[in-house]
Short mmCIF file of C-alpha atoms in Angstrom, two decimals:
data_model
loop_
_atom_site.label_atom_id
_atom_site.label_comp_id
_atom_site.label_asym_id
_atom_site.label_seq_id
_atom_site.Cartn_x
_atom_site.Cartn_y
_atom_site.Cartn_z
CA MET A 29 7.04 -19.76 -14.56
CA ARG A 30 10.71 -19.30 -15.39
CA PRO A 31 13.42 -21.21 -13.50
CA PHE A 32 14.80 -19.58 -10.37
CA THR A 33 17.02 -20.47 -7.43
CA TYR A 34 15.92 -20.38 -3.82
CA GLU A 35 17.42 -19.95 -0.38
CA ARG A 36 16.01 -19.53 3.12
CA ALA A 37 17.63 -16.63 4.95
CA ALA A 38 19.11 -17.38 8.36
CA ASP A 39 18.90 -13.78 9.53
CA ALA A 40 18.11 -10.32 8.21
CA ALA A 41 21.75 -9.40 7.56
CA SER A 42 22.40 -12.48 5.44
CA ALA A 43 19.15 -11.89 3.53
CA VAL A 44 20.25 -8.37 2.64
CA LYS A 45 23.75 -9.56 1.73
CA ALA A 46 22.36 -12.18 -0.65
CA ALA A 47 19.96 -9.70 -2.24
CA VAL A 48 22.79 -7.27 -2.91
CA GLU A 49 25.20 -9.89 -4.26
CA VAL A 50 22.86 -11.96 -6.45
CA PRO A 51 21.56 -10.16 -9.56
CA GLY A 52 17.82 -10.43 -10.01
CA ALA A 53 17.14 -11.49 -6.40
CA ARG A 54 13.83 -10.83 -4.66
CA PHE A 55 12.63 -11.30 -1.09
CA LEU A 56 9.81 -13.80 -0.54
CA ALA A 57 7.53 -13.49 2.49
CA GLY A 58 3.89 -14.58 2.22
CA GLY A 59 4.11 -14.69 -1.57
CA THR A 60 0.47 -13.69 -2.05
CA ASN A 61 1.37 -11.15 -4.76
CA LEU A 62 4.84 -12.11 -5.96
CA ILE A 63 4.02 -15.75 -6.76
CA ASP A 64 0.99 -14.75 -8.82
CA LEU A 65 3.11 -12.31 -10.81
CA MET A 66 5.78 -14.96 -11.34
CA LYS A 67 3.20 -17.35 -12.75
CA LEU A 68 2.21 -14.70 -15.28
CA GLN A 69 5.90 -13.93 -16.01
CA ILE A 70 5.36 -10.31 -15.03
CA GLU A 71 7.90 -10.80 -12.27
CA THR A 72 10.85 -12.97 -13.28
CA PRO A 73 13.32 -13.04 -10.37
CA ALA A 74 16.41 -15.17 -10.88
CA HIS A 75 16.72 -15.88 -7.16
CA LEU A 76 14.25 -15.93 -4.25
CA ILE A 77 15.36 -15.22 -0.69
CA ASP A 78 12.79 -16.59 1.74
CA VAL A 79 12.51 -14.19 4.69
CA SER A 80 9.20 -15.52 6.00
CA ARG A 81 10.79 -17.31 8.97
CA LEU A 82 12.96 -14.45 10.18
CA PRO A 83 12.21 -13.34 13.77
CA LEU A 84 10.49 -10.17 12.56
CA ALA A 85 6.88 -10.94 13.41
CA ARG A 86 6.60 -9.53 16.93
CA ILE A 87 4.28 -6.67 17.87
CA GLU A 88 5.79 -4.69 20.73
CA ASP A 89 4.98 -1.58 22.73
CA THR A 90 7.30 1.37 22.25
CA ALA A 91 8.50 3.65 25.02
CA ASP A 92 6.33 6.56 23.86
CA GLY A 93 3.07 4.57 23.86
CA GLY A 94 3.10 3.47 20.24
CA LEU A 95 3.61 0.05 18.68
CA SER A 96 6.37 -1.58 16.65
CA ILE A 97 4.97 -4.13 14.20
CA GLY A 98 7.43 -6.62 12.74
CA ALA A 99 7.59 -6.77 8.96
CA MET A 100 6.85 -10.51 8.89
CA ALA A 101 3.72 -10.25 11.05
CA THR A 102 0.75 -11.42 9.05
CA ASN A 103 -2.19 -9.16 8.35
CA SER A 104 -4.40 -11.45 10.44
CA GLN A 105 -1.97 -11.31 13.35
CA VAL A 106 -1.97 -7.52 13.31
CA ALA A 107 -5.75 -7.23 13.05
CA ALA A 108 -6.22 -9.66 15.96
CA ASP A 109 -3.75 -8.04 18.34
CA PRO A 110 -5.67 -6.51 21.27
CA ARG A 111 -3.39 -3.46 21.44
CA VAL A 112 -3.95 -2.70 17.76
CA ARG A 113 -7.70 -3.18 18.18
CA ALA A 114 -7.83 -0.87 21.19
CA ARG A 115 -5.51 1.90 19.98
CA TYR A 116 -5.68 1.77 16.18
CA PRO A 117 -9.14 0.58 15.10
CA VAL A 118 -8.72 2.24 11.70
CA LEU A 119 -5.87 -0.17 10.97
CA VAL A 120 -7.97 -3.19 11.93
CA GLN A 121 -10.85 -1.99 9.77
CA ALA A 122 -8.56 -1.43 6.79
CA ILE A 123 -6.93 -4.85 7.05
CA VAL A 124 -10.27 -6.64 7.33
CA ALA A 125 -11.54 -4.68 4.31
CA GLY A 126 -8.75 -6.12 2.17
CA ALA A 127 -8.47 -9.49 0.43
CA SER A 128 -9.87 -12.67 2.03
CA PRO A 129 -9.18 -14.37 5.39
CA GLN A 130 -6.98 -16.94 3.65
CA LEU A 131 -4.82 -14.23 2.07
CA ARG A 132 -4.66 -12.21 5.28
CA ASN A 133 -3.40 -15.32 7.07
CA LYS A 134 -0.39 -15.42 4.70
CA ALA A 135 0.26 -11.83 3.67
CA SER A 136 3.00 -10.05 5.62
CA VAL A 137 3.02 -6.41 6.66
CA ALA A 138 6.04 -5.61 4.47
CA GLY A 139 4.65 -7.55 1.53
CA ASN A 140 1.36 -5.70 1.82
CA LEU A 141 3.17 -2.38 1.60
CA LEU A 142 5.09 -3.51 -1.46
CA GLN A 143 2.26 -5.12 -3.42
CA ARG A 144 1.94 -3.97 -7.00
CA THR A 145 -0.97 -2.44 -8.87
CA ARG A 146 -4.04 -4.38 -9.96
CA CYS A 147 -4.29 -2.43 -13.25
CA ALA A 148 -5.59 -4.80 -15.94
CA TYR A 149 -2.98 -3.62 -18.43
CA PHE A 150 -0.17 -4.34 -15.99
CA TYR A 151 -1.42 -7.94 -15.81
CA ASP A 152 -1.98 -8.30 -19.57
CA THR A 153 1.45 -8.93 -21.08
CA THR A 154 0.10 -8.36 -24.60
CA LYS A 155 -0.59 -4.68 -23.82
CA PRO A 156 1.88 -1.82 -23.33
CA CYS A 157 2.62 -0.92 -19.71
CA ASN A 158 5.41 1.33 -18.48
CA LYS A 159 5.43 -0.37 -15.08
CA ARG A 160 6.04 -3.75 -16.64
CA ARG A 161 8.24 -2.64 -19.55
CA PRO A 162 9.68 0.88 -19.27
CA GLY A 163 9.08 2.97 -22.36
CA ALA A 164 6.32 0.74 -23.72
CA GLY A 165 3.55 3.27 -23.09
CA CYS A 166 0.41 3.23 -20.93
CA ALA A 167 -2.59 1.49 -22.46
CA ALA A 168 -4.81 2.66 -19.61
CA LEU A 169 -4.61 6.31 -20.65
CA GLU A 170 -7.04 5.73 -23.53
CA GLY A 171 -8.33 2.33 -22.46
CA LEU A 172 -10.45 0.70 -19.78
CA ASN A 173 -9.40 2.99 -16.95
CA ARG A 174 -12.40 2.76 -14.61
CA ASN A 175 -10.17 1.68 -11.70
CA ALA A 176 -7.37 4.14 -12.46
CA ALA A 177 -5.98 6.80 -10.13
CA ILE A 178 -7.07 10.43 -10.02
CA PHE A 179 -4.22 11.76 -7.83
CA GLY A 180 -0.48 11.72 -8.50
CA THR A 181 -0.79 10.49 -12.08
CA SER A 182 1.46 11.27 -15.03
CA GLU A 183 1.41 10.73 -18.79
CA ALA A 184 3.41 7.57 -18.14
CA CYS A 185 1.10 5.88 -15.63
CA ILE A 186 -2.35 6.15 -14.01
CA ALA A 187 -2.37 2.79 -12.20
CA ALA A 188 -3.83 2.90 -8.69
CA TYR A 189 -1.98 1.51 -5.67
CA PRO A 190 -4.04 -1.30 -4.09
CA SER A 191 -3.21 -1.65 -0.37
CA ASP A 192 -5.89 -0.94 2.23
CA MET A 193 -3.54 -1.43 5.16
CA ALA A 194 -1.12 1.21 3.87
CA VAL A 195 -3.87 3.85 3.77
CA ALA A 196 -4.56 3.34 7.48
CA LEU A 197 -0.84 3.38 8.27
CA GLN A 198 -0.54 6.62 6.34
CA VAL A 199 -3.27 8.34 8.35
CA LEU A 200 -1.60 7.10 11.57
CA ASP A 201 1.75 8.71 10.61
CA ALA A 202 3.56 5.36 10.56
CA ARG A 203 7.30 5.05 10.07
CA VAL A 204 9.16 2.32 8.23
CA GLU A 205 12.35 0.72 9.51
CA THR A 206 14.71 -1.04 7.11
CA LEU A 207 18.05 -2.79 6.93
CA GLY A 208 20.28 -2.12 3.96
CA ALA A 209 23.70 -2.99 2.61
CA SER A 210 26.54 -3.09 5.15
CA ALA A 211 23.92 -3.70 7.89
CA GLN A 212 22.91 -0.04 7.71
CA ALA A 213 19.54 0.60 9.38
CA ARG A 214 17.33 3.56 8.66
CA ALA A 215 13.86 4.82 9.51
CA PHE A 216 11.62 7.16 7.54
CA ALA A 217 7.99 8.21 7.20
CA LEU A 218 5.73 5.82 5.31
CA ASP A 219 4.85 8.71 3.00
CA GLU A 220 8.45 8.56 1.73
CA LEU A 221 8.33 4.85 0.83
CA HIS A 222 6.30 5.01 -2.39
CA ARG A 223 7.24 7.16 -5.37
CA LEU A 224 4.88 8.93 -7.73
CA PRO A 225 5.39 7.73 -11.31
CA GLY A 226 6.69 10.75 -13.18
CA GLU A 227 8.51 9.33 -16.19
CA THR A 228 9.71 6.22 -14.34
CA PRO A 229 6.62 4.36 -13.04
CA HIS A 230 8.56 1.08 -12.90
CA ILE A 231 10.54 2.51 -9.95
CA GLU A 232 7.82 2.26 -7.32
CA THR A 233 9.62 2.79 -4.00
CA THR A 234 12.60 4.59 -2.53
CA LEU A 235 14.16 1.35 -1.26
CA ALA A 236 17.73 0.72 -2.36
CA ALA A 237 18.77 -2.57 -3.94
CA GLY A 238 18.61 -5.31 -1.32
CA GLU A 239 17.05 -3.08 1.34
CA LEU A 240 14.74 -5.08 3.61
CA ILE A 241 11.79 -3.69 5.56
CA THR A 242 12.13 -4.92 9.15
CA ALA A 243 9.29 -3.13 10.97
CA VAL A 244 6.55 -0.53 10.83
CA VAL A 245 6.35 1.76 13.86
CA LEU A 246 3.19 3.54 14.95
CA PRO A 247 3.30 6.64 17.16
CA PRO A 248 0.80 6.99 20.00
CA PRO A 249 -2.75 7.06 18.60
CA PRO A 250 -4.11 10.48 17.66
CA GLU A 251 -6.92 12.05 19.64
CA GLY A 252 -10.40 11.59 18.23
CA ALA A 253 -12.29 8.79 16.53
CA GLN A 254 -10.84 6.57 13.81
CA LEU A 255 -12.69 5.06 10.84
CA TYR A 256 -11.99 3.34 7.53
CA ARG A 257 -14.59 3.15 4.79
CA LYS A 258 -14.24 1.52 1.38
CA ALA A 259 -16.41 1.59 -1.73
CA ARG A 260 -16.23 -1.32 -4.16
CA ASP A 261 -18.39 -3.09 -6.71
CA ARG A 262 -19.17 -6.03 -4.44
CA ALA A 263 -18.44 -7.07 -0.87
CA SER A 264 -15.74 -9.68 -1.59
CA PHE A 265 -13.11 -10.51 -4.20
CA ALA A 266 -13.26 -6.99 -5.60
CA GLY A 267 -10.66 -4.26 -5.37
CA GLY A 268 -11.61 -0.86 -4.00
CA LEU A 269 -12.95 1.97 -6.11
CA ALA A 270 -12.08 4.44 -3.34
CA SER A 271 -11.40 4.32 0.37
CA VAL A 272 -11.05 6.87 3.15
CA ALA A 273 -9.20 6.62 6.45
CA VAL A 274 -9.85 9.23 9.14
CA ALA A 275 -8.02 9.46 12.46
CA GLY A 276 -8.63 12.61 14.45
CA GLY A 277 -7.99 15.48 12.05
CA ARG A 278 -6.00 13.35 9.60
CA ILE A 279 -7.32 11.97 6.30
CA ALA A 280 -5.85 9.49 3.83
CA LEU A 281 -7.31 8.09 0.61
CA GLY A 282 -6.91 4.70 -1.06
CA ALA A 283 -7.46 3.20 -4.53
CA VAL A 284 -7.37 6.67 -6.08
CA ALA A 285 -3.64 7.42 -6.28
CA LEU A 286 -0.35 5.74 -7.14
CA LYS A 287 0.52 5.60 -3.42
CA PRO A 288 -1.38 5.89 -0.14
CA TRP A 289 -2.63 9.45 -0.52
CA ARG A 290 -2.50 11.83 2.42
CA ALA A 291 -5.26 14.41 1.93
CA ALA A 292 -3.25 17.38 3.20
CA ARG A 293 -5.46 20.02 1.54
CA ALA A 294 -8.58 18.52 3.06
CA GLU A 295 -6.92 18.39 6.48
CA ALA A 296 -5.93 22.04 6.23
CA ALA A 297 -9.43 23.04 5.15
CA LEU A 298 -10.98 21.18 8.08
CA ALA A 299 -8.56 22.83 10.49
CA ALA A 300 -9.63 26.20 9.09
CA GLY A 301 -13.27 25.43 9.81
CA ALA A 302 -14.51 24.10 6.47
CA ALA A 303 -17.39 21.64 6.34
CA PRO A 304 -16.48 18.03 5.44
CA ALA A 305 -17.76 18.31 1.87
CA GLU A 306 -15.94 21.63 1.37
CA ALA A 307 -12.73 20.09 2.69
CA MET A 308 -12.97 17.18 0.28
CA ARG A 309 -13.63 19.53 -2.63
CA ALA A 310 -10.44 21.40 -1.71
CA GLU A 311 -8.52 18.13 -1.99
CA LEU A 312 -10.18 17.27 -5.29
CA GLU A 313 -9.04 20.50 -6.95
CA GLN A 314 -5.87 18.59 -7.88
CA ALA A 315 -7.69 15.46 -9.11
CA ARG A 316 -7.22 14.40 -12.71
CA SER A 317 -9.52 11.72 -14.11
CA ALA A 318 -9.10 9.83 -17.39
CA GLY A 319 -12.61 9.26 -18.69
CA ARG A 320 -14.10 6.06 -17.37
CA ASN A 321 -12.96 6.90 -13.83
CA ASP A 322 -14.55 10.37 -13.79
CA PHE A 323 -17.07 9.09 -11.25
CA LYS A 324 -14.29 8.74 -8.66
CA VAL A 325 -14.21 12.50 -8.17
CA ALA A 326 -17.80 12.60 -6.89
CA LEU A 327 -17.33 9.30 -5.07
CA VAL A 328 -14.32 10.57 -3.12
CA GLU A 329 -16.11 13.79 -2.20
CA ARG A 330 -19.15 11.98 -0.85
CA LEU A 331 -17.33 9.08 0.77
CA GLY A 332 -14.80 11.39 2.38
CA ALA A 333 -17.41 13.81 3.70
CA ALA A 334 -19.54 10.96 5.06
CA THR A 335 -16.57 9.34 6.78
CA ILE A 336 -15.45 12.59 8.40
CA GLN A 337 -18.99 13.26 9.59
CA GLN A 338 -19.30 9.72 10.96
CA THR A 339 -16.07 10.03 12.95
CA ARG A 340 -17.40 13.22 14.49
CA GLY A 341 -20.46 11.31 15.59
CA LEU A 342 -18.31 8.55 17.06
CA ALA A 343 -16.22 11.09 18.93
#
């Protein structure tokens, strides 16, 4: 691990100010992803700004019947909250499907959203990776790409985004609140947070330099049943091969794209009266596999159709 400096932020405004003023600064919350990447020298921040003790961990009701979840709330805290469990079971199921209890006890909501890919070539510093070193190339294109994405890919990157929690937040139409330079606050749809790779896969989000996520806001829960299902090689310590979140008539997919993937074509097909399998095939018309991950096309069709059908039974 390379040398770095450290400070504990007194408040959100000072954290943002330090991040803007100090070159190479990064925010540190739970550290469950960042510290691992620092040990491998994939991430080499010159300065860490500890935001883990900022008063941004509260979960509060909103005036319209939704919930505001503080960015520093841990995954375990969110999954255990009775309001989340009652109104947003898909979010609870997604959180519990991810990582281990020990990691969920440390991982923050904001950190979970910003975690980086688990692509083996991203972690192997001896191999070319455009996310790690822009312009180096993508070894996964012709390599061991079993876990790679099938939606939103480009010739520069096919690395899948790993968060389970974000897939559930996507299907719930969550919004992200941030604080930027000059204490400027903004709010935007979660779908706008993550960028598709194009030719610049190292630029993963739309956040400006020093911009700090302060909360995630959920609207009132949609009508209908909610369900999250995940397929993986084994029940623990294994990343997902594909996941599906369904909430009412909304569908989102995980582990198959470079961001939480809203299945808009499948939603439209369902609304037009298509059967679950037909709706998933409509979504998969835009899928692009890379060889060893060809199986994900059939997996997503079957897992998606089964999840939609199961939610109908629950309803």
